[in-house]
PDB file of C-alpha atoms and ligand atoms in Angstrom:
ATOM      1  CA  MET A   1      42.772  73.969 -23.903  1.00  0.00           C
ATOM      2  CA  THR A   2      40.450  73.100 -26.901  1.00  0.00           C
ATOM      3  CA  LEU A   3      39.466  69.626 -27.828  1.00  0.00           C
ATOM      4  CA  ASP A   4      41.506  70.113 -31.119  1.00  0.00           C
ATOM      5  CA  GLU A   5      44.580  71.047 -28.967  1.00  0.00           C
ATOM      6  CA  MET A   6      44.001  67.867 -27.000  1.00  0.00           C
ATOM      7  CA  LYS A   7      43.842  65.825 -30.177  1.00  0.00           C
ATOM      8  CA  ARG A   8      47.002  67.391 -31.393  1.00  0.00           C
ATOM      9  CA  ALA A   9      48.928  66.749 -28.189  1.00  0.00           C
ATOM     10  CA  ALA A  10      47.962  63.118 -28.237  1.00  0.00           C
ATOM     11  CA  ALA A  11      48.949  62.819 -31.936  1.00  0.00           C
ATOM     12  CA  ARG A  12      52.311  64.393 -31.348  1.00  0.00           C
ATOM     13  CA  ALA A  13      52.982  62.018 -28.476  1.00  0.00           C
ATOM     14  CA  ALA A  14      52.529  59.016 -30.785  1.00  0.00           C
ATOM     15  CA  VAL A  15      55.492  60.084 -32.715  1.00  0.00           C
ATOM     16  CA  ALA A  16      57.743  58.961 -29.933  1.00  0.00           C
ATOM     17  CA  PHE A  17      56.483  55.332 -30.448  1.00  0.00           C
ATOM     18  CA  VAL A  18      57.427  55.260 -34.106  1.00  0.00           C
ATOM     19  CA  PRO A  19      60.436  53.136 -34.641  1.00  0.00           C
ATOM     20  CA  ASP A  20      63.237  54.269 -37.241  1.00  0.00           C
ATOM     21  CA  ASN A  21      63.219  52.820 -40.776  1.00  0.00           C
ATOM     22  CA  CYS A  22      59.695  51.320 -40.678  1.00  0.00           C
ATOM     23  CA  VAL A  23      56.408  51.594 -42.571  1.00  0.00           C
ATOM     24  CA  VAL A  24      53.759  53.256 -40.246  1.00  0.00           C
ATOM     25  CA  GLY A  25      50.077  52.407 -40.359  1.00  0.00           C
ATOM     26  CA  VAL A  26      48.047  55.585 -40.261  1.00  0.00           C
ATOM     27  CA  GLY A  27      44.444  56.011 -39.392  1.00  0.00           C
ATOM     28  CA  THR A  28      41.637  58.350 -40.455  1.00  0.00           C
ATOM     29  CA  GLY A  29      39.955  61.403 -38.934  1.00  0.00           C
ATOM     30  CA  SER A  30      40.931  64.807 -37.329  1.00  0.00           C
ATOM     31  CA  THR A  31      43.180  63.281 -34.727  1.00  0.00           C
ATOM     32  CA  ALA A  32      44.923  61.093 -37.362  1.00  0.00           C
ATOM     33  CA  ASN A  33      45.330  64.134 -39.414  1.00  0.00           C
ATOM     34  CA  HIS A  34      47.266  65.709 -36.682  1.00  0.00           C
ATOM     35  CA  PHE A  35      49.463  62.601 -36.509  1.00  0.00           C
ATOM     36  CA  ILE A  36      50.097  62.691 -40.234  1.00  0.00           C
ATOM     37  CA  ASP A  37      51.365  66.389 -39.846  1.00  0.00           C
ATOM     38  CA  ALA A  38      53.643  65.371 -37.015  1.00  0.00           C
ATOM     39  CA  LEU A  39      54.900  62.468 -39.039  1.00  0.00           C
ATOM     40  CA  ALA A  40      55.891  64.845 -41.723  1.00  0.00           C
ATOM     41  CA  GLU A  41      58.364  66.360 -39.440  1.00  0.00           C
ATOM     42  CA  ILE A  42      60.090  63.054 -39.035  1.00  0.00           C
ATOM     43  CA  LYS A  43      59.589  61.712 -42.406  1.00  0.00           C
ATOM     44  CA  GLY A  44      63.442  61.361 -43.008  1.00  0.00           C
ATOM     45  CA  ARG A  45      63.572  58.463 -40.343  1.00  0.00           C
ATOM     46  CA  ILE A  46      60.631  56.260 -41.802  1.00  0.00           C
ATOM     47  CA  GLU A  47      60.150  54.296 -45.033  1.00  0.00           C
ATOM     48  CA  GLY A  48      56.604  55.495 -45.397  1.00  0.00           C
ATOM     49  CA  ALA A  49      53.096  54.782 -44.515  1.00  0.00           C
ATOM     50  CA  VAL A  50      49.982  52.533 -45.127  1.00  0.00           C
ATOM     51  CA  ALA A  51      46.837  54.531 -44.934  1.00  0.00           C
ATOM     52  CA  SER A  52      43.423  53.386 -43.839  1.00  0.00           C
ATOM     53  CA  SER A  53      41.529  55.650 -46.168  1.00  0.00           C
ATOM     54  CA  GLU A  54      41.952  57.593 -49.552  1.00  0.00           C
ATOM     55  CA  ALA A  55      41.744  60.784 -47.566  1.00  0.00           C
ATOM     56  CA  SER A  56      44.660  59.823 -45.314  1.00  0.00           C
ATOM     57  CA  ALA A  57      46.593  58.592 -48.285  1.00  0.00           C
ATOM     58  CA  ALA A  58      46.129  61.960 -49.981  1.00  0.00           C
ATOM     59  CA  ARG A  59      47.324  63.898 -46.782  1.00  0.00           C
ATOM     60  CA  LEU A  60      50.332  61.763 -46.575  1.00  0.00           C
ATOM     61  CA  LYS A  61      51.188  62.181 -50.083  1.00  0.00           C
ATOM     62  CA  SER A  62      50.712  65.895 -49.875  1.00  0.00           C
ATOM     63  CA  HIS A  63      53.546  65.910 -47.164  1.00  0.00           C
ATOM     64  CA  GLY A  64      55.966  63.819 -49.464  1.00  0.00           C
ATOM     65  CA  ILE A  65      55.461  60.644 -47.318  1.00  0.00           C
ATOM     66  CA  PRO A  66      55.480  57.628 -49.562  1.00  0.00           C
ATOM     67  CA  VAL A  67      52.151  55.460 -49.234  1.00  0.00           C
ATOM     68  CA  PHE A  68      52.449  51.694 -49.720  1.00  0.00           C
ATOM     69  CA  ASP A  69      49.911  49.162 -50.533  1.00  0.00           C
ATOM     70  CA  LEU A  70      49.417  46.863 -47.516  1.00  0.00           C
ATOM     71  CA  ASN A  71      49.981  43.832 -49.573  1.00  0.00           C
ATOM     72  CA  ALA A  72      53.437  45.174 -50.596  1.00  0.00           C
ATOM     73  CA  ILE A  73      54.901  45.132 -47.034  1.00  0.00           C
ATOM     74  CA  ASP A  74      56.074  42.221 -44.895  1.00  0.00           C
ATOM     75  CA  ARG A  75      55.518  43.877 -41.435  1.00  0.00           C
ATOM     76  CA  LEU A  76      53.806  46.812 -39.813  1.00  0.00           C
ATOM     77  CA  PRO A  77      55.349  47.566 -36.369  1.00  0.00           C
ATOM     78  CA  ILE A  78      52.822  50.302 -35.503  1.00  0.00           C
ATOM     79  CA  TYR A  79      49.416  51.643 -36.290  1.00  0.00           C
ATOM     80  CA  VAL A  80      48.197  55.023 -35.002  1.00  0.00           C
ATOM     81  CA  ASP A  81      44.513  56.069 -35.140  1.00  0.00           C
ATOM     82  CA  GLY A  82      41.764  57.885 -33.415  1.00  0.00           C
ATOM     83  CA  ALA A  83      38.503  56.526 -31.796  1.00  0.00           C
ATOM     84  CA  ASP A  84      34.918  57.732 -31.364  1.00  0.00           C
ATOM     85  CA  GLU A  85      34.816  56.085 -27.949  1.00  0.00           C
ATOM     86  CA  ILE A  86      37.254  53.947 -25.998  1.00  0.00           C
ATOM     87  CA  ASN A  87      36.802  52.322 -22.563  1.00  0.00           C
ATOM     88  CA  HIS A  88      39.453  51.454 -19.890  1.00  0.00           C
ATOM     89  CA  TYR A  89      40.077  48.227 -21.310  1.00  0.00           C
ATOM     90  CA  LEU A  90      41.085  49.916 -24.505  1.00  0.00           C
ATOM     91  CA  HIS A  91      38.201  48.422 -26.424  1.00  0.00           C
ATOM     92  CA  ALA A  92      37.035  51.088 -28.955  1.00  0.00           C
ATOM     93  CA  VAL A  93      34.215  52.182 -31.202  1.00  0.00           C
ATOM     94  CA  LYS A  94      35.508  53.539 -34.599  1.00  0.00           C
ATOM     95  CA  GLY A  95      34.095  54.453 -37.890  1.00  0.00           C
ATOM     96  CA  GLY A  96      32.769  57.916 -37.427  1.00  0.00           C
ATOM     97  CA  GLY A  97      34.605  58.726 -40.656  1.00  0.00           C
ATOM     98  CA  ALA A  98      33.397  55.668 -42.400  1.00  0.00           C
ATOM     99  CA  ALA A  99      36.859  54.107 -42.734  1.00  0.00           C
ATOM    100  CA  LEU A 100      36.303  51.279 -40.173  1.00  0.00           C
ATOM    101  CA  THR A 101      36.970  48.316 -42.493  1.00  0.00           C
ATOM    102  CA  ARG A 102      40.276  49.524 -43.729  1.00  0.00           C
ATOM    103  CA  GLU A 103      41.203  50.692 -40.320  1.00  0.00           C
ATOM    104  CA  LYS A 104      40.426  47.218 -38.858  1.00  0.00           C
ATOM    105  CA  ILE A 105      42.444  45.486 -41.555  1.00  0.00           C
ATOM    106  CA  VAL A 106      45.554  47.754 -40.830  1.00  0.00           C
ATOM    107  CA  ALA A 107      45.069  47.295 -37.047  1.00  0.00           C
ATOM    108  CA  ALA A 108      45.016  43.409 -37.575  1.00  0.00           C
ATOM    109  CA  VAL A 109      48.304  43.484 -39.242  1.00  0.00           C
ATOM    110  CA  ALA A 110      49.990  46.007 -36.937  1.00  0.00           C
ATOM    111  CA  GLU A 111      52.244  44.633 -34.113  1.00  0.00           C
ATOM    112  CA  GLN A 112      51.161  47.670 -31.911  1.00  0.00           C
ATOM    113  CA  PHE A 113      47.893  49.812 -32.140  1.00  0.00           C
ATOM    114  CA  ILE A 114      48.300  53.209 -30.700  1.00  0.00           C
ATOM    115  CA  CYS A 115      45.030  55.017 -30.083  1.00  0.00           C
ATOM    116  CA  ILE A 116      45.183  58.719 -29.920  1.00  0.00           C
ATOM    117  CA  ALA A 117      42.062  60.704 -28.634  1.00  0.00           C
ATOM    118  CA  ASP A 118      40.951  63.750 -26.634  1.00  0.00           C
ATOM    119  CA  GLU A 119      39.698  63.202 -23.122  1.00  0.00           C
ATOM    120  CA  THR A 120      36.052  63.268 -24.117  1.00  0.00           C
ATOM    121  CA  LYS A 121      36.498  59.967 -25.963  1.00  0.00           C
ATOM    122  CA  LEU A 122      37.168  57.899 -22.634  1.00  0.00           C
ATOM    123  CA  VAL A 123      33.972  56.234 -21.340  1.00  0.00           C
ATOM    124  CA  ASP A 124      32.977  53.634 -18.877  1.00  0.00           C
ATOM    125  CA  VAL A 125      30.471  51.865 -21.334  1.00  0.00           C
ATOM    126  CA  LEU A 126      30.640  51.812 -25.026  1.00  0.00           C
ATOM    127  CA  GLY A 127      27.570  52.741 -27.114  1.00  0.00           C
ATOM    128  CA  LYS A 128      26.537  56.227 -26.598  1.00  0.00           C
ATOM    129  CA  PHE A 129      28.214  56.940 -29.902  1.00  0.00           C
ATOM    130  CA  PRO A 130      26.174  55.120 -32.547  1.00  0.00           C
ATOM    131  CA  LEU A 131      28.046  52.095 -33.670  1.00  0.00           C
ATOM    132  CA  PRO A 132      29.031  52.132 -37.280  1.00  0.00           C
ATOM    133  CA  VAL A 133      28.438  48.948 -39.433  1.00  0.00           C
ATOM    134  CA  GLU A 134      29.629  48.712 -43.021  1.00  0.00           C
ATOM    135  CA  VAL A 135      27.166  46.866 -45.113  1.00  0.00           C
ATOM    136  CA  ILE A 136      26.974  45.539 -48.752  1.00  0.00           C
ATOM    137  CA  PRO A 137      24.306  47.934 -50.255  1.00  0.00           C
ATOM    138  CA  MET A 138      21.834  45.095 -51.333  1.00  0.00           C
ATOM    139  CA  ALA A 139      21.873  43.744 -47.782  1.00  0.00           C
ATOM    140  CA  ARG A 140      20.975  46.995 -46.083  1.00  0.00           C
ATOM    141  CA  SER A 141      17.448  46.241 -45.083  1.00  0.00           C
ATOM    142  CA  HIS A 142      18.223  42.756 -43.959  1.00  0.00           C
ATOM    143  CA  VAL A 143      21.106  43.815 -41.851  1.00  0.00           C
ATOM    144  CA  ALA A 144      19.016  46.558 -40.381  1.00  0.00           C
ATOM    145  CA  ARG A 145      16.323  44.045 -39.178  1.00  0.00           C
ATOM    146  CA  GLN A 146      18.929  41.790 -37.702  1.00  0.00           C
ATOM    147  CA  LEU A 147      20.386  44.754 -35.737  1.00  0.00           C
ATOM    148  CA  VAL A 148      17.021  45.634 -34.387  1.00  0.00           C
ATOM    149  CA  LEU A 149      16.923  41.949 -33.150  1.00  0.00           C
ATOM    150  CA  LEU A 150      20.205  42.602 -31.367  1.00  0.00           C
ATOM    151  CA  GLY A 151      18.492  45.512 -29.456  1.00  0.00           C
ATOM    152  CA  GLY A 152      19.794  48.484 -31.595  1.00  0.00           C
ATOM    153  CA  ARG A 153      18.137  51.188 -33.641  1.00  0.00           C
ATOM    154  CA  PRO A 154      19.962  51.237 -36.945  1.00  0.00           C
ATOM    155  CA  ALA A 155      20.057  54.514 -39.007  1.00  0.00           C
ATOM    156  CA  TYR A 156      21.216  54.597 -42.669  1.00  0.00           C
ATOM    157  CA  ARG A 157      23.963  57.212 -42.983  1.00  0.00           C
ATOM    158  CA  GLU A 158      22.579  59.185 -46.040  1.00  0.00           C
ATOM    159  CA  GLY A 159      24.802  60.124 -48.865  1.00  0.00           C
ATOM    160  CA  VAL A 160      27.862  58.175 -47.593  1.00  0.00           C
ATOM    161  CA  VAL A 161      29.635  55.455 -49.649  1.00  0.00           C
ATOM    162  CA  THR A 162      32.763  53.997 -48.124  1.00  0.00           C
ATOM    163  CA  ASP A 163      36.134  53.691 -49.894  1.00  0.00           C
ATOM    164  CA  ASN A 164      35.104  50.139 -50.471  1.00  0.00           C
ATOM    165  CA  GLY A 165      31.831  50.981 -52.203  1.00  0.00           C
ATOM    166  CA  ASN A 166      29.537  50.140 -49.451  1.00  0.00           C
ATOM    167  CA  VAL A 167      27.054  51.951 -47.099  1.00  0.00           C
ATOM    168  CA  ILE A 168      27.066  52.621 -43.315  1.00  0.00           C
ATOM    169  CA  LEU A 169      24.283  51.880 -40.760  1.00  0.00           C
ATOM    170  CA  ASP A 170      24.875  53.618 -37.469  1.00  0.00           C
ATOM    171  CA  VAL A 171      23.472  51.658 -34.615  1.00  0.00           C
ATOM    172  CA  HIS A 172      21.866  53.752 -31.755  1.00  0.00           C
ATOM    173  CA  GLY A 173      20.581  52.669 -28.293  1.00  0.00           C
ATOM    174  CA  LEU A 174      23.278  50.027 -27.478  1.00  0.00           C
ATOM    175  CA  GLN A 175      24.845  49.610 -24.095  1.00  0.00           C
ATOM    176  CA  ILE A 176      27.848  47.575 -25.035  1.00  0.00           C
ATOM    177  CA  THR A 177      28.825  45.695 -21.986  1.00  0.00           C
ATOM    178  CA  GLU A 178      30.455  42.860 -23.801  1.00  0.00           C
ATOM    179  CA  PRO A 179      32.200  44.518 -26.880  1.00  0.00           C
ATOM    180  CA  GLY A 180      34.014  41.379 -28.048  1.00  0.00           C
ATOM    181  CA  LYS A 181      30.747  39.247 -28.179  1.00  0.00           C
ATOM    182  CA  LEU A 182      28.807  41.987 -29.847  1.00  0.00           C
ATOM    183  CA  GLU A 183      31.518  42.450 -32.382  1.00  0.00           C
ATOM    184  CA  GLY A 184      31.379  38.777 -33.304  1.00  0.00           C
ATOM    185  CA  GLU A 185      27.592  38.580 -33.389  1.00  0.00           C
ATOM    186  CA  ILE A 186      27.184  41.574 -35.709  1.00  0.00           C
ATOM    187  CA  ASN A 187      30.020  40.278 -37.986  1.00  0.00           C
ATOM    188  CA  GLN A 188      27.996  37.090 -38.452  1.00  0.00           C
ATOM    189  CA  ILE A 189      25.106  38.844 -40.039  1.00  0.00           C
ATOM    190  CA  VAL A 190      25.144  37.972 -43.748  1.00  0.00           C
ATOM    191  CA  GLY A 191      25.948  41.370 -45.668  1.00  0.00           C
ATOM    192  CA  VAL A 192      27.970  42.884 -42.979  1.00  0.00           C
ATOM    193  CA  VAL A 193      31.452  43.806 -43.993  1.00  0.00           C
ATOM    194  CA  THR A 194      32.588  44.721 -40.500  1.00  0.00           C
ATOM    195  CA  ASN A 195      31.494  46.788 -37.530  1.00  0.00           C
ATOM    196  CA  GLY A 196      33.242  49.611 -35.717  1.00  0.00           C
ATOM    197  CA  LEU A 197      33.929  47.586 -32.524  1.00  0.00           C
ATOM    198  CA  PHE A 198      37.629  47.227 -31.903  1.00  0.00           C
ATOM    199  CA  ALA A 199      37.575  44.750 -29.106  1.00  0.00           C
ATOM    200  CA  GLN A 200      38.815  41.385 -30.478  1.00  0.00           C
ATOM    201  CA  ARG A 201      41.716  43.551 -31.570  1.00  0.00           C
ATOM    202  CA  ARG A 202      41.833  46.283 -29.034  1.00  0.00           C
ATOM    203  CA  ALA A 203      44.446  49.137 -28.848  1.00  0.00           C
ATOM    204  CA  ASP A 204      47.709  48.321 -27.036  1.00  0.00           C
ATOM    205  CA  VAL A 205      48.188  51.948 -25.925  1.00  0.00           C
ATOM    206  CA  LEU A 206      45.978  54.937 -25.479  1.00  0.00           C
ATOM    207  CA  LEU A 207      47.429  58.315 -25.602  1.00  0.00           C
ATOM    208  CA  LEU A 208      44.636  60.721 -24.118  1.00  0.00           C
ATOM    209  CA  GLY A 209      44.934  64.338 -24.603  1.00  0.00           C
ATOM    210  CA  THR A 210      43.639  66.094 -21.380  1.00  0.00           C
ATOM    211  CA  ALA A 211      43.543  69.645 -20.052  1.00  0.00           C
ATOM    212  CA  SER A 212      46.410  68.746 -17.777  1.00  0.00           C
ATOM    213  CA  GLY A 213      48.618  66.855 -20.418  1.00  0.00           C
ATOM    214  CA  VAL A 214      48.656  63.545 -22.354  1.00  0.00           C
ATOM    215  CA  GLN A 215      47.962  60.623 -20.226  1.00  0.00           C
ATOM    216  CA  THR A 216      49.106  57.109 -21.213  1.00  0.00           C
ATOM    217  CA  PHE A 217      46.971  53.986 -20.725  1.00  0.00           C
ATOM    218  CA  ARG A 218      48.068  50.290 -21.463  1.00  0.00           C
TER     219      ARG A 218
HETATM  220  C1  LIG B   1      37.288  57.121 -38.755  1.00  0.00           C
HETATM  221  C2  LIG B   1      37.457  56.769 -37.350  1.00  0.00           C
HETATM  222  C3  LIG B   1      38.114  57.958 -36.624  1.00  0.00           C
HETATM  223  O1  LIG B   1      39.256  57.520 -35.863  1.00  0.00           O
HETATM  224  C4  LIG B   1      37.086  58.374 -35.433  1.00  0.00           C
HETATM  225  O2  LIG B   1      35.936  58.802 -36.094  1.00  0.00           O
HETATM  226  C5  LIG B   1      37.573  59.617 -34.617  1.00  0.00           C
HETATM  227  O3  LIG B   1      37.647  60.812 -35.352  1.00  0.00           O
HETATM  228  P1  LIG B   1      38.394  62.152 -34.872  1.00  0.00           P
HETATM  229  O4  LIG B   1      39.847  61.864 -34.663  1.00  0.00           O
HETATM  230  O5  LIG B   1      38.066  63.026 -36.000  1.00  0.00           O
HETATM  231  O6  LIG B   1      37.654  62.462 -33.605  1.00  0.00           O
HETATM  232  O7  LIG B   1      37.192  55.772 -36.802  1.00  0.00           O
HETATM  233  O8  LIG B   1      36.532  56.103 -39.375  1.00  0.00           O
END
């Protein structure tokens, strides 16, 4: 089974969690794209979706799924998204696709966050995947210096501008043993919009695509 088949299996398993007649929060990335494609097959039983990126919004619309502004809806029962790394407490690192801020906003609103991933994403300690931090452009050097003080090696993601008009620093060399604490510390740095740690709002369910099928963690 390829990694892409594992992602697809996890994404398709998430459809069973989608309640009827609701607006669905939709993430960003290759695994989320599989979920969007699966959602298209049941689009008659949902009202539509809220997207965490312009790319996901475009894919949803290409399937004829209505896309709502988050401010226009009262409640969001479910959010489905991938991850770059996730641990056994369902704390995740996200933002490999530079959509972390909108992803974090949609996850904060959602009543249930379902993470979908292939088996390579499950780790004991977060940090091997460089931690993305979205930064206001004029604060880039200041934030980078502060991230060094926290023990990381920030690298500017060249040529990437987020949907919010900001830049990304990818922080290498972190062993993230206290994800919730580090998430808060990085967010306190002036100029940081948010960072890719999803610990203070962790996933509620992980659907992990593996060679032997989709495993569910809660
Ligand atoms: C985008 C994300 C994605 O969820 C993360 O990068 C995983 O991507 P993929 O499903 O392509 O492996 O956080 O900002």
